[in-house]
């Protein structure tokens, strides 16, 4: 049977199905790992880790808040554990990348053999990343594509003049044309011209798209005081 107390280096299995989590914990224990299967959800996982921190949390993707793998990993890493490995029958490449960026040590498929699972979990206990070979290339492609998109956004932003950048930063804070004009001491006609130039240089069709591109590129919004608001 799976052990009931955790210790340094322990693996905690968190899964909503009792038979699955206990079966996996038993297999891990049989492979020489201190393992526990007390966590059916994030609440009981927090309770288990509150009693004793764990080396690795093997957590089911089914427990993800809002179905988001990155939120699942972030929630787990707020608890007293060293590493998080996501467990699921399958995972999309984007969800996997989001989980890794959130700090996951890797992903294991429940469709793998128990021997393979225990081998990979042992590696995770040693701090080794665990990622199926068939996921390496897709995740790398996503990373490359994301970097290329970031570079393209930065290149578009570099097209803007200093004044146009100031206007965009105010738009990102929700300022209207009138408010931009007031903050920058410009005429409304000049602001409209700047906005049209911004749309053209960023190759977008609306203020909303321009604002979204600014946020995605990491541009900082410029706070402004709405003089029309009450004091």
PDB file of C-alpha atoms in Angstrom:
ATOM      1  CA  UNK A   1       0.000   0.000   0.000  1.00  0.00           C
ATOM      2  CA  UNK A   2       1.063   3.582  -0.569  1.00  0.00           C
ATOM      3  CA  UNK A   3       2.704   5.202   2.385  1.00  0.00           C
ATOM      4  CA  UNK A   4       0.661   7.697   4.330  1.00  0.00           C
ATOM      5  CA  UNK A   5       3.275  10.199   5.461  1.00  0.00           C
ATOM      6  CA  UNK A   6       5.506  12.331   3.343  1.00  0.00           C
ATOM      7  CA  UNK A   7       9.196  12.948   3.818  1.00  0.00           C
ATOM      8  CA  UNK A   8      11.918  14.952   2.098  1.00  0.00           C
ATOM      9  CA  UNK A   9      12.088  13.685  -1.458  1.00  0.00           C
ATOM     10  CA  UNK A  10       8.548  12.309  -1.358  1.00  0.00           C
ATOM     11  CA  UNK A  11       6.263  12.251  -4.399  1.00  0.00           C
ATOM     12  CA  UNK A  12       2.633  13.270  -3.888  1.00  0.00           C
ATOM     13  CA  UNK A  13       0.138  12.025  -6.469  1.00  0.00           C
ATOM     14  CA  UNK A  14      -2.868  14.308  -6.958  1.00  0.00           C
ATOM     15  CA  UNK A  15      -5.684  12.881  -9.066  1.00  0.00           C
ATOM     16  CA  UNK A  16      -9.490  12.885  -8.740  1.00  0.00           C
ATOM     17  CA  UNK A  17      -9.751   9.120  -9.289  1.00  0.00           C
ATOM     18  CA  UNK A  18      -8.793   7.267  -6.129  1.00  0.00           C
ATOM     19  CA  UNK A  19      -7.978   3.967  -7.835  1.00  0.00           C
ATOM     20  CA  UNK A  20      -5.647   5.657 -10.305  1.00  0.00           C
ATOM     21  CA  UNK A  21      -3.758   7.804  -7.795  1.00  0.00           C
ATOM     22  CA  UNK A  22      -3.372   4.942  -5.315  1.00  0.00           C
ATOM     23  CA  UNK A  23      -2.284   2.545  -8.049  1.00  0.00           C
ATOM     24  CA  UNK A  24       0.323   4.971  -9.281  1.00  0.00           C
ATOM     25  CA  UNK A  25       1.526   5.757  -5.754  1.00  0.00           C
ATOM     26  CA  UNK A  26       1.856   2.037  -5.051  1.00  0.00           C
ATOM     27  CA  UNK A  27       3.872   1.557  -8.231  1.00  0.00           C
ATOM     28  CA  UNK A  28       6.162   4.434  -7.275  1.00  0.00           C
ATOM     29  CA  UNK A  29       6.597   3.019  -3.777  1.00  0.00           C
ATOM     30  CA  UNK A  30       7.470  -0.341  -5.312  1.00  0.00           C
ATOM     31  CA  UNK A  31      10.165   1.422  -7.344  1.00  0.00           C
ATOM     32  CA  UNK A  32      11.742   2.725  -4.135  1.00  0.00           C
ATOM     33  CA  UNK A  33      10.136   6.154  -4.024  1.00  0.00           C
ATOM     34  CA  UNK A  34       8.396   7.523  -0.952  1.00  0.00           C
ATOM     35  CA  UNK A  35       4.944   8.250  -2.358  1.00  0.00           C
ATOM     36  CA  UNK A  36       1.541   9.377  -1.133  1.00  0.00           C
ATOM     37  CA  UNK A  37      -1.866   9.339  -2.788  1.00  0.00           C
ATOM     38  CA  UNK A  38      -3.931  11.458  -0.407  1.00  0.00           C
ATOM     39  CA  UNK A  39      -4.701  14.327  -2.812  1.00  0.00           C
ATOM     40  CA  UNK A  40      -7.975  14.156  -4.739  1.00  0.00           C
ATOM     41  CA  UNK A  41      -8.063  17.892  -5.508  1.00  0.00           C
ATOM     42  CA  UNK A  42      -6.043  21.042  -4.949  1.00  0.00           C
ATOM     43  CA  UNK A  43      -7.559  21.512  -1.511  1.00  0.00           C
ATOM     44  CA  UNK A  44      -6.488  18.135  -0.201  1.00  0.00           C
ATOM     45  CA  UNK A  45      -3.156  18.557  -1.975  1.00  0.00           C
ATOM     46  CA  UNK A  46      -2.563  21.753  -0.027  1.00  0.00           C
ATOM     47  CA  UNK A  47      -3.471  19.958   3.194  1.00  0.00           C
ATOM     48  CA  UNK A  48      -1.081  17.085   2.455  1.00  0.00           C
ATOM     49  CA  UNK A  49       1.771  19.421   1.604  1.00  0.00           C
ATOM     50  CA  UNK A  50       1.002  21.533   4.642  1.00  0.00           C
ATOM     51  CA  UNK A  51       1.747  18.492   6.816  1.00  0.00           C
ATOM     52  CA  UNK A  52       5.045  17.884   5.054  1.00  0.00           C
ATOM     53  CA  UNK A  53       6.552  19.477   1.919  1.00  0.00           C
ATOM     54  CA  UNK A  54       7.218  17.173  -1.017  1.00  0.00           C
ATOM     55  CA  UNK A  55       9.986  16.917  -3.580  1.00  0.00           C
ATOM     56  CA  UNK A  56       7.654  16.341  -6.536  1.00  0.00           C
ATOM     57  CA  UNK A  57       3.918  16.785  -7.025  1.00  0.00           C
ATOM     58  CA  UNK A  58       2.528  14.616  -9.788  1.00  0.00           C
ATOM     59  CA  UNK A  59      -0.746  16.407 -10.504  1.00  0.00           C
ATOM     60  CA  UNK A  60      -3.557  15.521 -12.902  1.00  0.00           C
ATOM     61  CA  UNK A  61      -4.443  18.043 -15.581  1.00  0.00           C
ATOM     62  CA  UNK A  62      -8.094  17.407 -14.673  1.00  0.00           C
ATOM     63  CA  UNK A  63      -7.528  19.501 -11.530  1.00  0.00           C
ATOM     64  CA  UNK A  64      -6.565  22.596 -13.522  1.00  0.00           C
ATOM     65  CA  UNK A  65      -8.524  25.740 -12.557  1.00  0.00           C
ATOM     66  CA  UNK A  66     -10.529  26.942 -15.575  1.00  0.00           C
ATOM     67  CA  UNK A  67      -8.946  24.062 -17.484  1.00  0.00           C
ATOM     68  CA  UNK A  68      -5.644  25.981 -17.689  1.00  0.00           C
ATOM     69  CA  UNK A  69      -2.423  24.035 -17.212  1.00  0.00           C
ATOM     70  CA  UNK A  70      -0.454  27.178 -16.344  1.00  0.00           C
ATOM     71  CA  UNK A  71      -2.856  28.047 -13.508  1.00  0.00           C
ATOM     72  CA  UNK A  72      -2.618  24.484 -12.222  1.00  0.00           C
ATOM     73  CA  UNK A  73       1.176  24.642 -12.058  1.00  0.00           C
ATOM     74  CA  UNK A  74       1.171  28.103 -10.502  1.00  0.00           C
ATOM     75  CA  UNK A  75      -1.262  27.000  -7.799  1.00  0.00           C
ATOM     76  CA  UNK A  76       0.844  23.956  -6.980  1.00  0.00           C
ATOM     77  CA  UNK A  77       4.066  25.960  -6.827  1.00  0.00           C
ATOM     78  CA  UNK A  78       2.433  28.257  -4.270  1.00  0.00           C
ATOM     79  CA  UNK A  79       2.331  25.194  -2.022  1.00  0.00           C
ATOM     80  CA  UNK A  80       5.367  23.720  -0.221  1.00  0.00           C
ATOM     81  CA  UNK A  81       6.788  21.549  -2.988  1.00  0.00           C
ATOM     82  CA  UNK A  82       9.967  21.683  -5.031  1.00  0.00           C
ATOM     83  CA  UNK A  83       8.735  20.586  -8.447  1.00  0.00           C
ATOM     84  CA  UNK A  84       5.516  19.956 -10.354  1.00  0.00           C
ATOM     85  CA  UNK A  85       4.951  17.392 -13.090  1.00  0.00           C
ATOM     86  CA  UNK A  86       1.647  17.422 -14.991  1.00  0.00           C
ATOM     87  CA  UNK A  87      -0.059  14.065 -15.494  1.00  0.00           C
ATOM     88  CA  UNK A  88      -2.640  13.578 -18.250  1.00  0.00           C
ATOM     89  CA  UNK A  89      -3.627  11.089 -20.945  1.00  0.00           C
ATOM     90  CA  UNK A  90      -2.636  13.773 -23.464  1.00  0.00           C
ATOM     91  CA  UNK A  91      -1.976  17.493 -23.520  1.00  0.00           C
ATOM     92  CA  UNK A  92      -1.987  20.085 -26.291  1.00  0.00           C
ATOM     93  CA  UNK A  93       1.332  21.570 -27.303  1.00  0.00           C
ATOM     94  CA  UNK A  94       0.189  25.052 -26.237  1.00  0.00           C
ATOM     95  CA  UNK A  95      -1.009  23.847 -22.835  1.00  0.00           C
ATOM     96  CA  UNK A  96       2.283  22.053 -22.334  1.00  0.00           C
ATOM     97  CA  UNK A  97       4.265  25.153 -23.230  1.00  0.00           C
ATOM     98  CA  UNK A  98       2.104  27.219 -20.857  1.00  0.00           C
ATOM     99  CA  UNK A  99       2.717  24.688 -18.069  1.00  0.00           C
ATOM    100  CA  UNK A 100       6.475  24.736 -18.654  1.00  0.00           C
ATOM    101  CA  UNK A 101       6.543  28.529 -18.700  1.00  0.00           C
ATOM    102  CA  UNK A 102       4.613  28.537 -15.420  1.00  0.00           C
ATOM    103  CA  UNK A 103       7.384  26.436 -13.887  1.00  0.00           C
ATOM    104  CA  UNK A 104       6.420  22.798 -14.461  1.00  0.00           C
ATOM    105  CA  UNK A 105       9.303  20.341 -14.547  1.00  0.00           C
ATOM    106  CA  UNK A 106       7.556  18.383 -17.262  1.00  0.00           C
ATOM    107  CA  UNK A 107       4.600  16.308 -18.385  1.00  0.00           C
ATOM    108  CA  UNK A 108       3.883  12.591 -18.199  1.00  0.00           C
ATOM    109  CA  UNK A 109       1.240  10.751 -20.159  1.00  0.00           C
ATOM    110  CA  UNK A 110      -0.884   8.225 -18.295  1.00  0.00           C
ATOM    111  CA  UNK A 111      -0.727   6.150 -21.459  1.00  0.00           C
ATOM    112  CA  UNK A 112       2.937   5.394 -20.783  1.00  0.00           C
ATOM    113  CA  UNK A 113       3.851   2.110 -19.136  1.00  0.00           C
ATOM    114  CA  UNK A 114       4.294   2.068 -15.350  1.00  0.00           C
ATOM    115  CA  UNK A 115       7.970   1.286 -15.843  1.00  0.00           C
ATOM    116  CA  UNK A 116       8.393   4.389 -17.984  1.00  0.00           C
ATOM    117  CA  UNK A 117       6.375   6.534 -15.581  1.00  0.00           C
ATOM    118  CA  UNK A 118       8.379   5.459 -12.550  1.00  0.00           C
ATOM    119  CA  UNK A 119      11.633   5.978 -14.449  1.00  0.00           C
ATOM    120  CA  UNK A 120      10.618   9.537 -15.371  1.00  0.00           C
ATOM    121  CA  UNK A 121       9.365  10.347 -11.861  1.00  0.00           C
ATOM    122  CA  UNK A 122      12.690   9.195 -10.429  1.00  0.00           C
ATOM    123  CA  UNK A 123      14.359  11.619 -12.821  1.00  0.00           C
ATOM    124  CA  UNK A 124      12.035  14.399 -11.648  1.00  0.00           C
ATOM    125  CA  UNK A 125      13.010  13.692  -8.038  1.00  0.00           C
ATOM    126  CA  UNK A 126      16.617  14.260  -9.118  1.00  0.00           C
ATOM    127  CA  UNK A 127      15.545  17.559 -10.699  1.00  0.00           C
ATOM    128  CA  UNK A 128      15.562  16.321 -14.286  1.00  0.00           C
ATOM    129  CA  UNK A 129      12.978  17.621 -16.757  1.00  0.00           C
ATOM    130  CA  UNK A 130      10.613  14.974 -18.064  1.00  0.00           C
ATOM    131  CA  UNK A 131       9.153  15.524 -21.499  1.00  0.00           C
ATOM    132  CA  UNK A 132       8.081  12.881 -24.012  1.00  0.00           C
ATOM    133  CA  UNK A 133      10.265  12.867 -27.107  1.00  0.00           C
ATOM    134  CA  UNK A 134       7.277  13.433 -29.376  1.00  0.00           C
ATOM    135  CA  UNK A 135       6.610  16.722 -27.553  1.00  0.00           C
ATOM    136  CA  UNK A 136      10.101  18.195 -27.885  1.00  0.00           C
ATOM    137  CA  UNK A 137       9.866  19.341 -31.509  1.00  0.00           C
ATOM    138  CA  UNK A 138       6.338  20.846 -31.256  1.00  0.00           C
ATOM    139  CA  UNK A 139       7.209  22.791 -28.100  1.00  0.00           C
ATOM    140  CA  UNK A 140      10.427  24.080 -29.651  1.00  0.00           C
ATOM    141  CA  UNK A 141       8.489  25.170 -32.756  1.00  0.00           C
ATOM    142  CA  UNK A 142       6.009  27.056 -30.576  1.00  0.00           C
ATOM    143  CA  UNK A 143       8.867  28.776 -28.752  1.00  0.00           C
ATOM    144  CA  UNK A 144      10.521  29.749 -32.034  1.00  0.00           C
ATOM    145  CA  UNK A 145       7.222  31.004 -33.468  1.00  0.00           C
ATOM    146  CA  UNK A 146       6.540  33.003 -30.306  1.00  0.00           C
ATOM    147  CA  UNK A 147       9.992  34.600 -30.413  1.00  0.00           C
ATOM    148  CA  UNK A 148       9.497  35.458 -34.076  1.00  0.00           C
ATOM    149  CA  UNK A 149       6.127  37.054 -33.308  1.00  0.00           C
ATOM    150  CA  UNK A 150       7.656  39.027 -30.421  1.00  0.00           C
ATOM    151  CA  UNK A 151      10.436  40.262 -32.686  1.00  0.00           C
ATOM    152  CA  UNK A 152       7.876  41.301 -35.312  1.00  0.00           C
ATOM    153  CA  UNK A 153       5.854  43.244 -32.729  1.00  0.00           C
ATOM    154  CA  UNK A 154       8.970  44.995 -31.485  1.00  0.00           C
ATOM    155  CA  UNK A 155       9.911  45.897 -35.052  1.00  0.00           C
ATOM    156  CA  UNK A 156       6.463  47.403 -35.629  1.00  0.00           C
ATOM    157  CA  UNK A 157       6.720  49.458 -32.431  1.00  0.00           C
ATOM    158  CA  UNK A 158      10.110  50.796 -33.533  1.00  0.00           C
ATOM    159  CA  UNK A 159       8.353  52.385 -36.519  1.00  0.00           C
ATOM    160  CA  UNK A 160       6.521  54.792 -34.218  1.00  0.00           C
ATOM    161  CA  UNK A 161       7.849  58.237 -33.484  1.00  0.00           C
ATOM    162  CA  UNK A 162       8.367  59.306 -29.884  1.00  0.00           C
ATOM    163  CA  UNK A 163       5.091  61.256 -29.930  1.00  0.00           C
ATOM    164  CA  UNK A 164       3.176  58.371 -31.505  1.00  0.00           C
ATOM    165  CA  UNK A 165       4.487  56.065 -28.799  1.00  0.00           C
ATOM    166  CA  UNK A 166       3.262  58.502 -26.155  1.00  0.00           C
ATOM    167  CA  UNK A 167      -0.172  58.525 -27.777  1.00  0.00           C
ATOM    168  CA  UNK A 168      -0.286  54.724 -27.929  1.00  0.00           C
ATOM    169  CA  UNK A 169       0.703  54.406 -24.264  1.00  0.00           C
ATOM    170  CA  UNK A 170      -2.189  56.691 -23.333  1.00  0.00           C
ATOM    171  CA  UNK A 171      -4.598  54.736 -25.533  1.00  0.00           C
ATOM    172  CA  UNK A 172      -3.447  51.599 -23.711  1.00  0.00           C
ATOM    173  CA  UNK A 173      -4.629  53.219 -20.467  1.00  0.00           C
ATOM    174  CA  UNK A 174      -8.077  53.779 -21.966  1.00  0.00           C
ATOM    175  CA  UNK A 175      -7.706  57.463 -22.835  1.00  0.00           C
ATOM    176  CA  UNK A 176     -10.003  58.933 -25.457  1.00  0.00           C
ATOM    177  CA  UNK A 177      -8.777  61.271 -28.198  1.00  0.00           C
ATOM    178  CA  UNK A 178      -9.958  64.245 -26.138  1.00  0.00           C
ATOM    179  CA  UNK A 179      -8.061  62.998 -23.085  1.00  0.00           C
ATOM    180  CA  UNK A 180      -4.902  62.341 -25.112  1.00  0.00           C
ATOM    181  CA  UNK A 181      -5.153  65.868 -26.487  1.00  0.00           C
ATOM    182  CA  UNK A 182      -5.470  67.270 -22.966  1.00  0.00           C
ATOM    183  CA  UNK A 183      -2.549  65.313 -21.550  1.00  0.00           C
ATOM    184  CA  UNK A 184      -0.169  66.059 -24.427  1.00  0.00           C
ATOM    185  CA  UNK A 185      -1.431  69.617 -25.105  1.00  0.00           C
ATOM    186  CA  UNK A 186      -2.343  68.785 -28.694  1.00  0.00           C
ATOM    187  CA  UNK A 187      -5.318  69.615 -30.847  1.00  0.00           C
ATOM    188  CA  UNK A 188      -7.887  66.886 -31.415  1.00  0.00           C
ATOM    189  CA  UNK A 189      -7.101  66.970 -35.136  1.00  0.00           C
ATOM    190  CA  UNK A 190      -3.430  66.303 -34.389  1.00  0.00           C
ATOM    191  CA  UNK A 191      -4.339  63.397 -32.108  1.00  0.00           C
ATOM    192  CA  UNK A 192      -6.561  61.898 -34.822  1.00  0.00           C
ATOM    193  CA  UNK A 193      -3.652  62.142 -37.242  1.00  0.00           C
ATOM    194  CA  UNK A 194      -1.325  60.440 -34.753  1.00  0.00           C
ATOM    195  CA  UNK A 195      -3.857  57.641 -34.203  1.00  0.00           C
ATOM    196  CA  UNK A 196      -4.205  57.045 -37.940  1.00  0.00           C
ATOM    197  CA  UNK A 197      -0.422  57.002 -38.315  1.00  0.00           C
ATOM    198  CA  UNK A 198      -0.153  54.507 -35.453  1.00  0.00           C
ATOM    199  CA  UNK A 199      -2.681  52.172 -37.081  1.00  0.00           C
ATOM    200  CA  UNK A 200      -0.853  52.338 -40.387  1.00  0.00           C
ATOM    201  CA  UNK A 201       2.616  51.775 -38.959  1.00  0.00           C
ATOM    202  CA  UNK A 202       1.457  48.893 -36.754  1.00  0.00           C
ATOM    203  CA  UNK A 203      -0.460  47.387 -39.697  1.00  0.00           C
ATOM    204  CA  UNK A 204      -3.689  47.084 -37.702  1.00  0.00           C
ATOM    205  CA  UNK A 205      -7.229  48.244 -38.439  1.00  0.00           C
ATOM    206  CA  UNK A 206      -8.495  49.496 -35.101  1.00  0.00           C
ATOM    207  CA  UNK A 207      -7.445  51.195 -31.887  1.00  0.00           C
ATOM    208  CA  UNK A 208      -8.277  47.975 -30.039  1.00  0.00           C
ATOM    209  CA  UNK A 209      -5.798  46.009 -32.151  1.00  0.00           C
ATOM    210  CA  UNK A 210      -3.148  48.676 -31.643  1.00  0.00           C
ATOM    211  CA  UNK A 211      -3.665  48.600 -27.881  1.00  0.00           C
ATOM    212  CA  UNK A 212      -3.508  44.786 -27.862  1.00  0.00           C
ATOM    213  CA  UNK A 213      -0.275  44.819 -29.854  1.00  0.00           C
ATOM    214  CA  UNK A 214       1.218  47.326 -27.442  1.00  0.00           C
ATOM    215  CA  UNK A 215       0.384  45.142 -24.446  1.00  0.00           C
ATOM    216  CA  UNK A 216       1.673  41.998 -26.167  1.00  0.00           C
ATOM    217  CA  UNK A 217       4.930  43.749 -27.012  1.00  0.00           C
ATOM    218  CA  UNK A 218       5.429  44.738 -23.387  1.00  0.00           C
ATOM    219  CA  UNK A 219       4.869  48.480 -23.854  1.00  0.00           C
ATOM    220  CA  UNK A 220       3.940  50.171 -20.584  1.00  0.00           C
ATOM    221  CA  UNK A 221       0.590  51.946 -20.500  1.00  0.00           C
ATOM    222  CA  UNK A 222       0.749  55.628 -19.506  1.00  0.00           C
ATOM    223  CA  UNK A 223      -1.567  56.414 -16.587  1.00  0.00           C
ATOM    224  CA  UNK A 224      -3.509  59.635 -16.973  1.00  0.00           C
ATOM    225  CA  UNK A 225      -5.827  61.702 -14.844  1.00  0.00           C
ATOM    226  CA  UNK A 226      -9.343  61.968 -16.203  1.00  0.00           C
ATOM    227  CA  UNK A 227     -10.091  65.627 -15.626  1.00  0.00           C
ATOM    228  CA  UNK A 228     -13.732  64.942 -16.314  1.00  0.00           C
ATOM    229  CA  UNK A 229     -14.000  62.693 -13.271  1.00  0.00           C
ATOM    230  CA  UNK A 230     -15.226  64.047  -9.981  1.00  0.00           C
ATOM    231  CA  UNK A 231     -12.777  65.154  -7.335  1.00  0.00           C
TER     232      UNK A 231
END
